[in-house]
PDB file of C-alpha atoms in Angstrom:
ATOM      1  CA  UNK A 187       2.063 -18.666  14.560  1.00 44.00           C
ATOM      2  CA  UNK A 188      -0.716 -20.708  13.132  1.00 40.00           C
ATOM      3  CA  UNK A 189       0.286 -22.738  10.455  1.00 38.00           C
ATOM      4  CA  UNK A 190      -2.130 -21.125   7.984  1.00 38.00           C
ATOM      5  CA  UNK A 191      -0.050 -23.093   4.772  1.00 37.00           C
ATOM      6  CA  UNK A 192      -1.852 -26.487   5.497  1.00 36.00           C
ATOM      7  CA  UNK A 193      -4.223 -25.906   2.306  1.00 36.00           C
ATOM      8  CA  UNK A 194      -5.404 -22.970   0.264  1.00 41.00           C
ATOM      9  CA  UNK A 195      -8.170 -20.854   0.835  1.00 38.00           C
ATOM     10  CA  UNK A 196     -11.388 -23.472   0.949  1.00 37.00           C
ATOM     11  CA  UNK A 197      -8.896 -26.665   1.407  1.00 38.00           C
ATOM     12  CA  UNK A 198     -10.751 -27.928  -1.720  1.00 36.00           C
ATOM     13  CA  UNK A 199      -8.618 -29.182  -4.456  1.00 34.00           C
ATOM     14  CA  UNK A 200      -7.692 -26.229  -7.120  1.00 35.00           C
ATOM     15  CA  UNK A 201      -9.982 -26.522  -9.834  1.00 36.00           C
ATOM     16  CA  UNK A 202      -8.625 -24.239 -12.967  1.00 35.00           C
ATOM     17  CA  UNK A 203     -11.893 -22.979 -13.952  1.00 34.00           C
ATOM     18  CA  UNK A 204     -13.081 -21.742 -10.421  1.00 42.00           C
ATOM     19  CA  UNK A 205     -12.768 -18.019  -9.405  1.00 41.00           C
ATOM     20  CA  UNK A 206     -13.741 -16.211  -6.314  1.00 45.00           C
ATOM     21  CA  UNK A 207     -13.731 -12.983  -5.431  1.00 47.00           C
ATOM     22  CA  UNK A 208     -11.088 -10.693  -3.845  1.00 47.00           C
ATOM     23  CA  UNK A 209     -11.716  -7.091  -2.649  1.00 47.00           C
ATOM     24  CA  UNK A 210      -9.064  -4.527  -2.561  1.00 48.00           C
ATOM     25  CA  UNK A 211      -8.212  -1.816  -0.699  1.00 48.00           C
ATOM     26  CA  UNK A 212     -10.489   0.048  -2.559  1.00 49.00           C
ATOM     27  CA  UNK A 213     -13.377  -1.789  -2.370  1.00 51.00           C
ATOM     28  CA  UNK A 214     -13.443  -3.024  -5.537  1.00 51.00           C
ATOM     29  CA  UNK A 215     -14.073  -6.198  -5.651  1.00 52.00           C
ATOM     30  CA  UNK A 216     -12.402  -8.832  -8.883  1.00 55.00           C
ATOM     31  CA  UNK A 217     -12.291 -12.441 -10.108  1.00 58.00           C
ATOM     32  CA  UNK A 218      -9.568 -14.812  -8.787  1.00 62.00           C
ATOM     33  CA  UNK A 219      -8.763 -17.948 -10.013  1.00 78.00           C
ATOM     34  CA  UNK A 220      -8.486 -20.891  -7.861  1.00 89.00           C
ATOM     35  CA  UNK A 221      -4.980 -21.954  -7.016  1.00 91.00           C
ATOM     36  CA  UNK A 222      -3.377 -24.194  -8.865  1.00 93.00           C
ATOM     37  CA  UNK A 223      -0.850 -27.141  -6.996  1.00 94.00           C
ATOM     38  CA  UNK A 224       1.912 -24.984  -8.284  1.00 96.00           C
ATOM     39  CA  UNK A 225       0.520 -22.091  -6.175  1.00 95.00           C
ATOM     40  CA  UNK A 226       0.118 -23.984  -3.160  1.00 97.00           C
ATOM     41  CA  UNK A 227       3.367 -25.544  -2.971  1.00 98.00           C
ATOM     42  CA  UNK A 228       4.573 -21.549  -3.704  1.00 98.00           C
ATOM     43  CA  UNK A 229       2.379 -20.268  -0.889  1.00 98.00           C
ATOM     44  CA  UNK A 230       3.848 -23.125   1.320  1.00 98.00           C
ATOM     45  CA  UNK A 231       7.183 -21.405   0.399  1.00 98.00           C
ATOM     46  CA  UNK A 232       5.452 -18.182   1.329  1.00 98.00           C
ATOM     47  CA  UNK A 233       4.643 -19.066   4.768  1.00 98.00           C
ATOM     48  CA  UNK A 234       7.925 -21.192   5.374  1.00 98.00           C
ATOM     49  CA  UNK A 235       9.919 -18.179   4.357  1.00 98.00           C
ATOM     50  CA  UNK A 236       7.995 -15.600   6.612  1.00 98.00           C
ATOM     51  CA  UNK A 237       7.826 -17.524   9.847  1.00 97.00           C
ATOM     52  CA  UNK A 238      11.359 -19.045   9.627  1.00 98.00           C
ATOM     53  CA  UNK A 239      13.084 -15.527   8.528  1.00 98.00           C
ATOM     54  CA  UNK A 240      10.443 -13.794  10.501  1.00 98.00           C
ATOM     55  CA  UNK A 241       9.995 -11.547   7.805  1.00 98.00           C
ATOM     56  CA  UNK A 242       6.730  -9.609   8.988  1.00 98.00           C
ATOM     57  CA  UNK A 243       8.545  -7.983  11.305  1.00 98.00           C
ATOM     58  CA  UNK A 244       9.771  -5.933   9.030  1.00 98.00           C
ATOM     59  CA  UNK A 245       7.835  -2.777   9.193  1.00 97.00           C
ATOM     60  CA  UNK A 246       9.104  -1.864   5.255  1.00 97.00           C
ATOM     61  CA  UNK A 247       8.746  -5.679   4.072  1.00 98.00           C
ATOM     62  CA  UNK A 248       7.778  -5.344   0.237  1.00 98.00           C
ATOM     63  CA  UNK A 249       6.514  -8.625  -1.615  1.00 98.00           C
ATOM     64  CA  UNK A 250       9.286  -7.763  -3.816  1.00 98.00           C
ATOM     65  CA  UNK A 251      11.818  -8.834  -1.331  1.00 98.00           C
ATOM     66  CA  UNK A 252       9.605 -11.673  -0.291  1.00 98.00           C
ATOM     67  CA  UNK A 253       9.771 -12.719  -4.411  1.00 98.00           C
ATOM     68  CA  UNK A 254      13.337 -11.890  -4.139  1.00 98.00           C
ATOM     69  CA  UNK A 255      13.819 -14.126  -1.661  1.00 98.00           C
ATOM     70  CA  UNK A 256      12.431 -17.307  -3.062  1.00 98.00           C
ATOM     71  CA  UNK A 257      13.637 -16.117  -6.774  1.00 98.00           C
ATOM     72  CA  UNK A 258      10.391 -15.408  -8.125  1.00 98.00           C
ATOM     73  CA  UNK A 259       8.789 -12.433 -10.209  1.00 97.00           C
ATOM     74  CA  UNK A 260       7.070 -10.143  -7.429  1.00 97.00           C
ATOM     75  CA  UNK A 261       3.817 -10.415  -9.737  1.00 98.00           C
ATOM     76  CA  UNK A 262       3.156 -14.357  -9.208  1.00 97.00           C
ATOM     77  CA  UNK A 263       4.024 -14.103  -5.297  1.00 98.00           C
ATOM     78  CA  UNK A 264       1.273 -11.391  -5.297  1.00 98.00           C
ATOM     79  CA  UNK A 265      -1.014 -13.506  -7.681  1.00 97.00           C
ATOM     80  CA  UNK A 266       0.022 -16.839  -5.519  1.00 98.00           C
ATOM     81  CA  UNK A 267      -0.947 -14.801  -2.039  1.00 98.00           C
ATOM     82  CA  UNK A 268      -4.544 -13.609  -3.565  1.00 97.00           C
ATOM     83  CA  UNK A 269      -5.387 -17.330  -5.064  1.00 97.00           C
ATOM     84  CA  UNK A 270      -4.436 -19.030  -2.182  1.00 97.00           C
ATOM     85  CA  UNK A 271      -5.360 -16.264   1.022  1.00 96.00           C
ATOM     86  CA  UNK A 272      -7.736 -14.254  -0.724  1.00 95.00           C
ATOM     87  CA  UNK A 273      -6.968 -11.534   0.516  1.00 96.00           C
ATOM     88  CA  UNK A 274      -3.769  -9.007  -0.921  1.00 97.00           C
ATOM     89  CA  UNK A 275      -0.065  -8.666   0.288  1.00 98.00           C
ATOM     90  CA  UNK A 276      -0.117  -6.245   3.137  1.00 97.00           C
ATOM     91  CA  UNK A 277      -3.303  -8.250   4.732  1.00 98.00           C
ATOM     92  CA  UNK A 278      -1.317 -11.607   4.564  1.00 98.00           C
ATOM     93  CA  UNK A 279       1.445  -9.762   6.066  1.00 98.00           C
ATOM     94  CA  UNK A 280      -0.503  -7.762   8.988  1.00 98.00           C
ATOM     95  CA  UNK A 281      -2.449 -11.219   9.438  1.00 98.00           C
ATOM     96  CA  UNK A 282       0.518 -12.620  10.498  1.00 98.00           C
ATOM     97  CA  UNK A 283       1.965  -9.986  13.029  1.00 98.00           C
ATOM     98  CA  UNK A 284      -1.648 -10.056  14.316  1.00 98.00           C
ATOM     99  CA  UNK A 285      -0.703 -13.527  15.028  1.00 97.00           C
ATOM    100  CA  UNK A 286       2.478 -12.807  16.760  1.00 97.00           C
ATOM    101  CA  UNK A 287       1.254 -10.262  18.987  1.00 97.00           C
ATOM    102  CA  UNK A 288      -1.779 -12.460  20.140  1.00 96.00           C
ATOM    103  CA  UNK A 289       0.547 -15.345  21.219  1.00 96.00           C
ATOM    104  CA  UNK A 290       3.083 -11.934  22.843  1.00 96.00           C
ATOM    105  CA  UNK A 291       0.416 -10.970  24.790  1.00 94.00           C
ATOM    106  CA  UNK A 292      -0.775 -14.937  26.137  1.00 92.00           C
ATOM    107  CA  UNK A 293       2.998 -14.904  26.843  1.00 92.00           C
ATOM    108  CA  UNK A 294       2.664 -11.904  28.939  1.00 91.00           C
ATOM    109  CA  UNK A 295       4.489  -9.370  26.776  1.00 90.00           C
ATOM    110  CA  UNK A 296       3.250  -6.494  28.494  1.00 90.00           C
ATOM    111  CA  UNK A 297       3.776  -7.300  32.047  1.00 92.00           C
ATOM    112  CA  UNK A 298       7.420  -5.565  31.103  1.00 95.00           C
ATOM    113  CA  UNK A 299       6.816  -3.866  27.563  1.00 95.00           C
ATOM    114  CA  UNK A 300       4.085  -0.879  26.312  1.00 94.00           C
ATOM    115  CA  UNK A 301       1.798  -1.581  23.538  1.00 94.00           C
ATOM    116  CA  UNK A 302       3.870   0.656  21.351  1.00 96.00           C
ATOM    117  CA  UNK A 303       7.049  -1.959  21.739  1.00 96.00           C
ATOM    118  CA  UNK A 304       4.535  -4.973  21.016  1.00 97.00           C
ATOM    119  CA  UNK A 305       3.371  -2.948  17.743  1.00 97.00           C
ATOM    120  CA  UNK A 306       7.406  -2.306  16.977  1.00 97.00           C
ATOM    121  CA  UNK A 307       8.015  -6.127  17.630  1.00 97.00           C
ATOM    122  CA  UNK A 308       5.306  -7.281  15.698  1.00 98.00           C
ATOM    123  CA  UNK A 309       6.850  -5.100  12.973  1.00 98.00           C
ATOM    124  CA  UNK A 310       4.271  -1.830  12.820  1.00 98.00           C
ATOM    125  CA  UNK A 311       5.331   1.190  12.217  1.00 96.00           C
ATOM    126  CA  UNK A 312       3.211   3.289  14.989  1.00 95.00           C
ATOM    127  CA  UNK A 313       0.967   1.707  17.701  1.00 95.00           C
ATOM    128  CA  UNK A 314      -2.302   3.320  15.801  1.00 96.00           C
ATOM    129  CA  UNK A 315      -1.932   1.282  12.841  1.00 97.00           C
ATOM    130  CA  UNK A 316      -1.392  -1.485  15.486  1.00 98.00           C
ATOM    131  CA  UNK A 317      -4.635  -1.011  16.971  1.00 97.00           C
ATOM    132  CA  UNK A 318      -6.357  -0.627  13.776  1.00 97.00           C
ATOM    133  CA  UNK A 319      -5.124  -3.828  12.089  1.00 98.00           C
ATOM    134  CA  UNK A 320      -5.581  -5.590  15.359  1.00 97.00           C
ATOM    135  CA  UNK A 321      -9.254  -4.461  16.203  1.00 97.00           C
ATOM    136  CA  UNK A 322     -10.246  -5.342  12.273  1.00 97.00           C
ATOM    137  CA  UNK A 323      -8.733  -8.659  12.614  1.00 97.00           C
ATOM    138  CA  UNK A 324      -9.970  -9.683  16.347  1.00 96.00           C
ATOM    139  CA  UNK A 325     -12.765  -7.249  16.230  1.00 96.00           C
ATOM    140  CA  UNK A 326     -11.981  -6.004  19.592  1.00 95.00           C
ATOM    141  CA  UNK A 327      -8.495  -3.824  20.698  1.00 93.00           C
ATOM    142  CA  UNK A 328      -5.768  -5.404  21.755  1.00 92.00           C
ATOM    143  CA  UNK A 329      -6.065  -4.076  25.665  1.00 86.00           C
ATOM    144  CA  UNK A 330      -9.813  -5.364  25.469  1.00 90.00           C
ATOM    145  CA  UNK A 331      -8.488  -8.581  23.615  1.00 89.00           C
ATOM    146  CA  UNK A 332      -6.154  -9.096  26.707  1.00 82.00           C
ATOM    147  CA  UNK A 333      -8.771  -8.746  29.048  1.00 80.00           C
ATOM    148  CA  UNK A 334     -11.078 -10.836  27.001  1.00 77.00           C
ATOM    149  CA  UNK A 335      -8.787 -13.476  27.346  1.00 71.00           C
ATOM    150  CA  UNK A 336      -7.722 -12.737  31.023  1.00 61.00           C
ATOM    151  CA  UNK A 337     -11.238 -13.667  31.817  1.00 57.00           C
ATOM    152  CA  UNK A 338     -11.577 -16.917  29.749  1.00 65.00           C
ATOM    153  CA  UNK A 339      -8.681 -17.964  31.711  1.00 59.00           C
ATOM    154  CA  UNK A 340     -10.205 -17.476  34.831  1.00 50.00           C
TER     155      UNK A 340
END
């Protein structure tokens, strides 16, 4: 997986009084401070956790037990991941399996697996919240993404 924990968000350093803004999964869009040193030596910690403990493959992975984990309140991990990722929880988490099933399917995952295995390995629940998260991240599916790629190779 990418090593996404090399800096924060803009790879500027924090300054207190900056915000940006961070939609939910409602739309609604709010003010978010730029992270602080403390929060990107915590999101470091983030990222080391999840890819060493491989964590997103956990299809019921809460950032409670991520907090747990690294024996921190749930609210500051969740505060930490929107400063530094703008973006919430479950999209930091779904970014990453995206990640692991892209580098799956260069290794040839499916030449002796379905799609709905890679979604299980990757830690989704069902293959069509899979392809969703896939096709919002990569902007195509991942059997066109495949192909896609297939064809670069070539």
């Amino acid at each position: 997986i990418e090593d996404v924990a090399s800096e924060c968000q803009n790879g500027q350093p924090a300054q207190e009084a900056d915000t940006s803004v961070l939609s939910d999964n409602a739309g609604e869009s709010k003010a978010v401070a730029s992270p602080t040193p403390e929060d990107e030596q915590l999101m470091r910690d983030i990222d080391g956790l999840m890819r060493r403990e491989l964590l997103y493959k956990n299809p019921s992975l809460t950032v409670a037990a991520v907090a747990a984990k690294l024996s921190k309140n749930h609210r500051m991990v969740s505060e930490v991941i929107s400063r530094c990722r703008a973006s919430n929880f479950k999209s930091y988490v779904n970014e990453m399996r995206i990640a692991e099933a892209v580098r799956l399917l260069a290794d040839g995952w499916l030449r002796d697996h379905t799609i709905d295995t890679l979604a299980e390995e990757c830690g989704f629940c069902n293959r069509i919240t899979f392809y969703r998260v896939f096709k919002r991240i990569k902007g195509v599916a991942p059997t066109e993404f495949l192909v896609t790629e297939s064809a670069e190779c070539n």
